[in-house]
XYZ file of C-alpha atoms in Angstrom:
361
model
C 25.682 -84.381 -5.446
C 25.544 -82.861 -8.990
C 22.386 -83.312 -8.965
C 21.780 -81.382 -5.901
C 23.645 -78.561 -6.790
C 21.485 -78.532 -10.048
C 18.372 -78.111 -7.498
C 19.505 -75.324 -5.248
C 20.917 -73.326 -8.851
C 17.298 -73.903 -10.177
C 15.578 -73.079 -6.932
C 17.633 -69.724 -6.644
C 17.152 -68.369 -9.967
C 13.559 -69.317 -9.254
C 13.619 -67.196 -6.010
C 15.426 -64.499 -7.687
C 12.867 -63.999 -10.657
C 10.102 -63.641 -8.344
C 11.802 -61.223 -6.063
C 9.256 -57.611 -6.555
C 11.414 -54.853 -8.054
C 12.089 -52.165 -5.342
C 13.117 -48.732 -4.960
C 15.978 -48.465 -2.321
C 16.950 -45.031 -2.541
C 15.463 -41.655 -3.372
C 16.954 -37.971 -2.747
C 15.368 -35.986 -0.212
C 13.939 -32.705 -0.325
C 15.854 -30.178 -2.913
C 15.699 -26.377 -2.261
C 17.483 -24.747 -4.483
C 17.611 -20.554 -6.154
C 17.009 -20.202 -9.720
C 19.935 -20.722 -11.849
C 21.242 -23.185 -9.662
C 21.544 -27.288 -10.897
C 20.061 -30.274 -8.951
C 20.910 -33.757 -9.154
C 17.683 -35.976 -8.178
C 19.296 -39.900 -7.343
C 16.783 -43.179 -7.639
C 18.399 -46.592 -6.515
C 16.367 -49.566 -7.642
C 16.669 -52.828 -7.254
C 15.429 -56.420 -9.380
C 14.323 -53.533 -11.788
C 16.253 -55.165 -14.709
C 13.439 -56.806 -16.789
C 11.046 -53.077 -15.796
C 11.189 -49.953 -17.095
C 12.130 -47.165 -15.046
C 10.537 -43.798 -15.436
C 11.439 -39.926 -13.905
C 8.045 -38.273 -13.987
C 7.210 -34.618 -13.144
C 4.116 -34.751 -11.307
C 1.212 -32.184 -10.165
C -0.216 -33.721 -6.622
C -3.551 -31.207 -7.178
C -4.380 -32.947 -10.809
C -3.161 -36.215 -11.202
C -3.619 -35.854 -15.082
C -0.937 -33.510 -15.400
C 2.639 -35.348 -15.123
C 4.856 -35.186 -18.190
C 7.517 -37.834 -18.435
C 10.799 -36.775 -18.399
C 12.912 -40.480 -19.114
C 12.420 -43.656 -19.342
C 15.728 -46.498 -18.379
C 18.370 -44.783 -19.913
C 16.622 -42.216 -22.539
C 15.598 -39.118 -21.562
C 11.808 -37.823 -23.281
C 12.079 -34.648 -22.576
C 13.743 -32.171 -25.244
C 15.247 -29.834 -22.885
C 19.115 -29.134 -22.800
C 18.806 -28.269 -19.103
C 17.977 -32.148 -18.509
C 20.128 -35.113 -18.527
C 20.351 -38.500 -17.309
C 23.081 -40.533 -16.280
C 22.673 -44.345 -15.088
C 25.550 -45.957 -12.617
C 25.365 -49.845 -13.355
C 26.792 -50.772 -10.327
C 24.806 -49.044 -8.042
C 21.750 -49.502 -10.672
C 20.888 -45.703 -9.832
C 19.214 -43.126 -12.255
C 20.134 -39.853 -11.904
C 18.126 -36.802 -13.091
C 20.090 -33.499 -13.671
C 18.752 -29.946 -14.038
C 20.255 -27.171 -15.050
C 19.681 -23.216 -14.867
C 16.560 -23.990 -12.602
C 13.651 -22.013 -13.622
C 10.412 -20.719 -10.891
C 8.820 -23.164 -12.854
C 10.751 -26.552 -12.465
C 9.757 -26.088 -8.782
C 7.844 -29.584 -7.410
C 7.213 -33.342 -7.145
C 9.821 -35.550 -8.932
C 8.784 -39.182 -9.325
C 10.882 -42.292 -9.983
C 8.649 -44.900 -10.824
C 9.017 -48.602 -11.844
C 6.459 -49.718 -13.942
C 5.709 -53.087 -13.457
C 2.485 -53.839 -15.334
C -0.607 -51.134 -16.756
C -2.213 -50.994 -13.283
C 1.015 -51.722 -11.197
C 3.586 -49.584 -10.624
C 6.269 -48.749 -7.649
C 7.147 -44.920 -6.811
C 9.027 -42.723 -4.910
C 9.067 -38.798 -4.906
C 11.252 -36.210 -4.512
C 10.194 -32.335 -4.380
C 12.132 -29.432 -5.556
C 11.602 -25.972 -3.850
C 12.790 -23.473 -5.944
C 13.812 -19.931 -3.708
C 11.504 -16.964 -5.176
C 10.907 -13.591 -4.035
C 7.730 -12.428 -2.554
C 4.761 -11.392 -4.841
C 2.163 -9.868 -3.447
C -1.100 -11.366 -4.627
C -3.849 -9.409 -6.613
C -5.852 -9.813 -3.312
C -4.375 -7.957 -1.233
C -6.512 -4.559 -0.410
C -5.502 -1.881 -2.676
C -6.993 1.380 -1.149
C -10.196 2.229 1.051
C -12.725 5.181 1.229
C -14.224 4.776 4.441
C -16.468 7.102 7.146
C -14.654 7.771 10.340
C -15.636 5.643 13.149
C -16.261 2.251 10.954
C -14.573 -0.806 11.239
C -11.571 -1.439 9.004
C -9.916 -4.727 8.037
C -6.648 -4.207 5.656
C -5.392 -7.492 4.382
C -2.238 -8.482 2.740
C -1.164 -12.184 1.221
C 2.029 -12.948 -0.415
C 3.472 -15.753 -2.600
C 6.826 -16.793 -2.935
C 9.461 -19.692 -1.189
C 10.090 -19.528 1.673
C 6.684 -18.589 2.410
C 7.103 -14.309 2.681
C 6.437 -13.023 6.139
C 4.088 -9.497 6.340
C 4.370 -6.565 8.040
C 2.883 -3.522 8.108
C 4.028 0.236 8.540
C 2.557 3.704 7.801
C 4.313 6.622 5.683
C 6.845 8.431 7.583
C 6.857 5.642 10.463
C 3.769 7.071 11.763
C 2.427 5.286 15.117
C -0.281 2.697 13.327
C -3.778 2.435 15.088
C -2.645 -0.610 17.100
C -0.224 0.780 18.708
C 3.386 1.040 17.898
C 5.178 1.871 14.249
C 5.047 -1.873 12.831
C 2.555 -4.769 13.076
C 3.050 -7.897 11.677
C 0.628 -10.491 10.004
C -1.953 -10.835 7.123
C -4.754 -8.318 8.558
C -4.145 -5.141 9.555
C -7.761 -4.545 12.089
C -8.985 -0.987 13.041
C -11.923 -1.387 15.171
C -12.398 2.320 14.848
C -11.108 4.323 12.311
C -10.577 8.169 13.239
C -9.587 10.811 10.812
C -6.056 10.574 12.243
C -5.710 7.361 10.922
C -5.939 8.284 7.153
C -2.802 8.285 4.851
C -0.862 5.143 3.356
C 0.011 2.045 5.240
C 2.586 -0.065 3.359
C 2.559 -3.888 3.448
C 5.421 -5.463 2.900
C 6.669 -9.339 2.584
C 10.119 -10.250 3.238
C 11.653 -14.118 2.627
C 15.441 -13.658 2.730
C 14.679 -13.773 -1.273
C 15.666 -10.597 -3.098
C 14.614 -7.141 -1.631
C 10.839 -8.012 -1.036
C 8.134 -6.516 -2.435
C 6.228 -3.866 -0.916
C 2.235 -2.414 -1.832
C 0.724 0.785 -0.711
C -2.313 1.184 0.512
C -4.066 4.360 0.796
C -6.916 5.074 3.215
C -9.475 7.647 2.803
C -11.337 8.698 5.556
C -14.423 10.482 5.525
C -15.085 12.556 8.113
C -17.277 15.850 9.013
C -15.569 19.546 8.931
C -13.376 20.907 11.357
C -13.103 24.655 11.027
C -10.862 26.825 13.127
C -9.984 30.994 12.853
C -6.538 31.675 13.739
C -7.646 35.356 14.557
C -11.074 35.446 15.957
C -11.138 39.025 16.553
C -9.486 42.023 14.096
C -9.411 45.253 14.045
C -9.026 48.158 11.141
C -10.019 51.604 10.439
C -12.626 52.721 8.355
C -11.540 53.180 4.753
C -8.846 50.433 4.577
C -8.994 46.795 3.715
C -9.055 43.529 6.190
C -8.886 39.710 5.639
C -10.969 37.452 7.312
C -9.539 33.791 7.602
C -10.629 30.447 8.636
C -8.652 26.964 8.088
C -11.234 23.891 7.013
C -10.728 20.426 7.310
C -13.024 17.777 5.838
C -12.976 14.898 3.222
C -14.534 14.766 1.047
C -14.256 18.116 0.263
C -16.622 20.481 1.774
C -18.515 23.724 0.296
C -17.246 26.885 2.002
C -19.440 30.050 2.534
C -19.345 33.021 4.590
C -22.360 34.871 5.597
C -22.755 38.324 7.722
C -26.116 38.735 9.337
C -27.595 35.323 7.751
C -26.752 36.916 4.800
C -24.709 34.715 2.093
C -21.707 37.164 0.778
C -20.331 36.704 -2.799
C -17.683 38.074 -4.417
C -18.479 41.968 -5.309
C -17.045 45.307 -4.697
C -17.695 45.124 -0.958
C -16.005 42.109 -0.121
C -13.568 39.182 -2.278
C -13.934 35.643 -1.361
C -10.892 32.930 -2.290
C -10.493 29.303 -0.845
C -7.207 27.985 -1.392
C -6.696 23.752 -0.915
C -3.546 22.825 0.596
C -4.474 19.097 0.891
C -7.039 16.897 -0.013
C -8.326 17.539 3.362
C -7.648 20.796 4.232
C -8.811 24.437 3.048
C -8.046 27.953 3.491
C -10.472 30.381 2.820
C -10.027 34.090 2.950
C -12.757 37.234 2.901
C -11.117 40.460 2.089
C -13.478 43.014 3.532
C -12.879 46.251 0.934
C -12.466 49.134 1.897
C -14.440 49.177 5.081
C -17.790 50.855 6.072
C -19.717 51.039 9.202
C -21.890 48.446 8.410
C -19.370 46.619 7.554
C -18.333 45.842 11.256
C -19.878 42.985 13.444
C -19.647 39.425 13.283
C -18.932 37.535 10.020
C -19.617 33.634 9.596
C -17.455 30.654 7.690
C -19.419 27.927 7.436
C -18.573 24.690 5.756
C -20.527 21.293 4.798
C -20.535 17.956 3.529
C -22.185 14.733 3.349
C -21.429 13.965 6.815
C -22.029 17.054 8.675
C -21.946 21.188 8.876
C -19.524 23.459 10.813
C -18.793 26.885 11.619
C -16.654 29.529 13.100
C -17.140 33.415 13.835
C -14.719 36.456 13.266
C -15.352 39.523 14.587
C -14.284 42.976 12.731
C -14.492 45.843 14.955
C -13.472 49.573 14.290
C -9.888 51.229 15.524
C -8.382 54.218 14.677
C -4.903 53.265 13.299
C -4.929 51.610 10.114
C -3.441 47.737 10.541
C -0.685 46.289 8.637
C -1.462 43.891 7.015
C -3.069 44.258 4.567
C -3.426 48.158 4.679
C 0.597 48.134 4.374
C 2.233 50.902 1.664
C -0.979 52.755 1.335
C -3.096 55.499 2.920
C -7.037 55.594 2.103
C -9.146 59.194 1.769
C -12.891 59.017 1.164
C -12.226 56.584 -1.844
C -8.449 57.616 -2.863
C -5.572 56.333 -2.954
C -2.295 57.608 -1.981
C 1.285 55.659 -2.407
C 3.347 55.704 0.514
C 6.930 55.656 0.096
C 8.344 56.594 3.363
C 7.283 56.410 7.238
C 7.038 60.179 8.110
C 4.103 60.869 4.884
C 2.399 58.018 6.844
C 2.008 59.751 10.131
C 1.689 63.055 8.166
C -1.555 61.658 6.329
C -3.071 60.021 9.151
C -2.783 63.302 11.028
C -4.645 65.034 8.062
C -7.283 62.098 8.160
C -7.886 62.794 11.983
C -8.463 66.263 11.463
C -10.170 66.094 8.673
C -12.647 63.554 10.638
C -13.026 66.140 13.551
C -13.702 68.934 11.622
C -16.777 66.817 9.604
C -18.075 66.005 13.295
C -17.727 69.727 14.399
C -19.520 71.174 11.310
């Protein structure tokens, strides 16, 4: 009988040292926000006479892992690490502290069992981050009206950052509607309308977001209007001509009378004044007016993608208009101050009869 009992002790320790080492237990997936601490867990088992390892590892280059402990040592000279064993539940236990963007991925426990034999397990850490918008992302466009145009936007950060899109002041985008969301913003046909800034922005749930803007040029031919076609003034006195311009880019402004190109002289004063990028007012102050002086005047303005124009007429009246001939009563080439409303009747009357009596004689 002693005998036999010597057998089956033999025969079990036998059956026991040949049992392969195994890995019963290993955390699951860790998300945690920076600053937070993890605990990773690894349960082996028949691991006594093997070596034990936690290894950081990168799945796109299996060169770069860096060993963080080995059985009951940690490697790693980090204060946010530390490693505690439980002997009766043989489990390692891999602690981290004040987690950093960077401790974010694959945790490995591994058993190493001979040079070209090893068991594993991993376990990967998500660390929360907010969205960064990546470098590329558009950043602006100059583009001609009518063209295709494809704005894109890409974001990192965990959880993955959704994108929208919006336009300054909640303007109605090009699609339709005052948001879109996903990566690529498409406008099959860009008008001038559709110029200004679009903002992309990524949300996660992780801090405030991040947000780019994106500013769209678009080219486009001019657009000239007159708010007064038609004006009227006496001889003598002083009128403004206007016209409002829109083009990008910017166009050159002229105004002509008869074909004729006019330039700044005694006759007449040319000024253009930008309000926008895109838009121009330009002004011809008509000095003190002559006969030939009346007709049809031109303002004609041109870029790289096209000429326009507009006409304003100047025709004669009697009564001086206000403005610009406001506060002050022409003769021949005088001047005389006006400081109340009867001497302005009084020297119009003298300027009618003075008129008649040149026609008479």
């Amino acid at each position: 009988m002693r005998a036999i009992l010597a057998l089956i002790c033999v025969f079990l320790q036998t059956v026991a040292a040949q049992r392969t080492p195994t890995i019963s237990y290993i955390s699951q997936e860790q998300i945690k926000d920076i600053g937070e601490t993890v605990e990773l867990h690894c349960s082996v088992q028949y691991a006594q006479e093997y070596p034990v390892l936690w290894i950081k590892v990168n799945r796109e280059n299996v060169h770069e892992q860096v060993a963080l402990s080995t059985g009951t040592a940690l490697i790693i000279r980090d204060s946010r690490f530390a490693l505690r064993y439980d002997t009766a539940s043989t489990t390692y236990q891999l602690q981290v502290k004040d987690i950093q963007e960077t401790d974010a991925g694959y945790y490995q426990c591994r058993i190493q069992i001979s040079v070209n034999n090893l068991i594993s397990a991993e376990v990967e850490l998500q660390v929360r981050r907010p969205p960064i918008i990546s470098d590329n992302s558009t950043q602006s466009l100059v583009v001609s009206e009518g063209q295709p145009v494809l704005l894109e936007c890409y974001a990192n950060g965990f959880p993955p950052p959704r994108i929208s899109w919006r336009r300054e002041n909640n303007a109605i985008l090009p699609t339709g509607g005052s948001i879109y969301r996903g990566n690529t913003l498409k406008i099959s046909f860009i008008r001038k309308e559709d110029r200004g800034t679009y903002y992309c922005i990524a949300e996660n749930g992780v801090g405030r977001g991040a947000r780019r803007n994106i500013n769209v040029e678009v080219e486009f031919a001019p657009v000239i209007t007159a708010p007064r076609p038609r004006l009227g003034q006496a001889l003598q006195y002083d009128m403004d001509l206007e016209c409002h311009v829109e083009a990008y880019p910017p166009p050159a402004i002229i105004w002509l009378k008869d074909d004729v190109q006019l330039s700044n002289n005694q006759h007449y004063s040319i000024s253009h004044f930008a309000t926008a990028d895109e838009y121009t007012d330009t002004t011809i102050r008509v000095i003190t007016i002559e006969k030939r002086q009346y007709g049809e005047y031109v303002c004609r303005a041109a870029n790289k993608l096209g000429t326009a124009e507009t006409k304003v007429e100047l025709f004669e009246t009697i009564i001086p208009v206000c403005p610009p001939a406001c506060g002050q009563a022409h003769y021949g080439t005088g001047v005389v101050p006006v400081s109340s409303g009867p001497l302005v009747v009084l020297v119009l009357l003298i300027t009618m009869i003075m008129r008649n009596f040149y026609t008479k004689y």
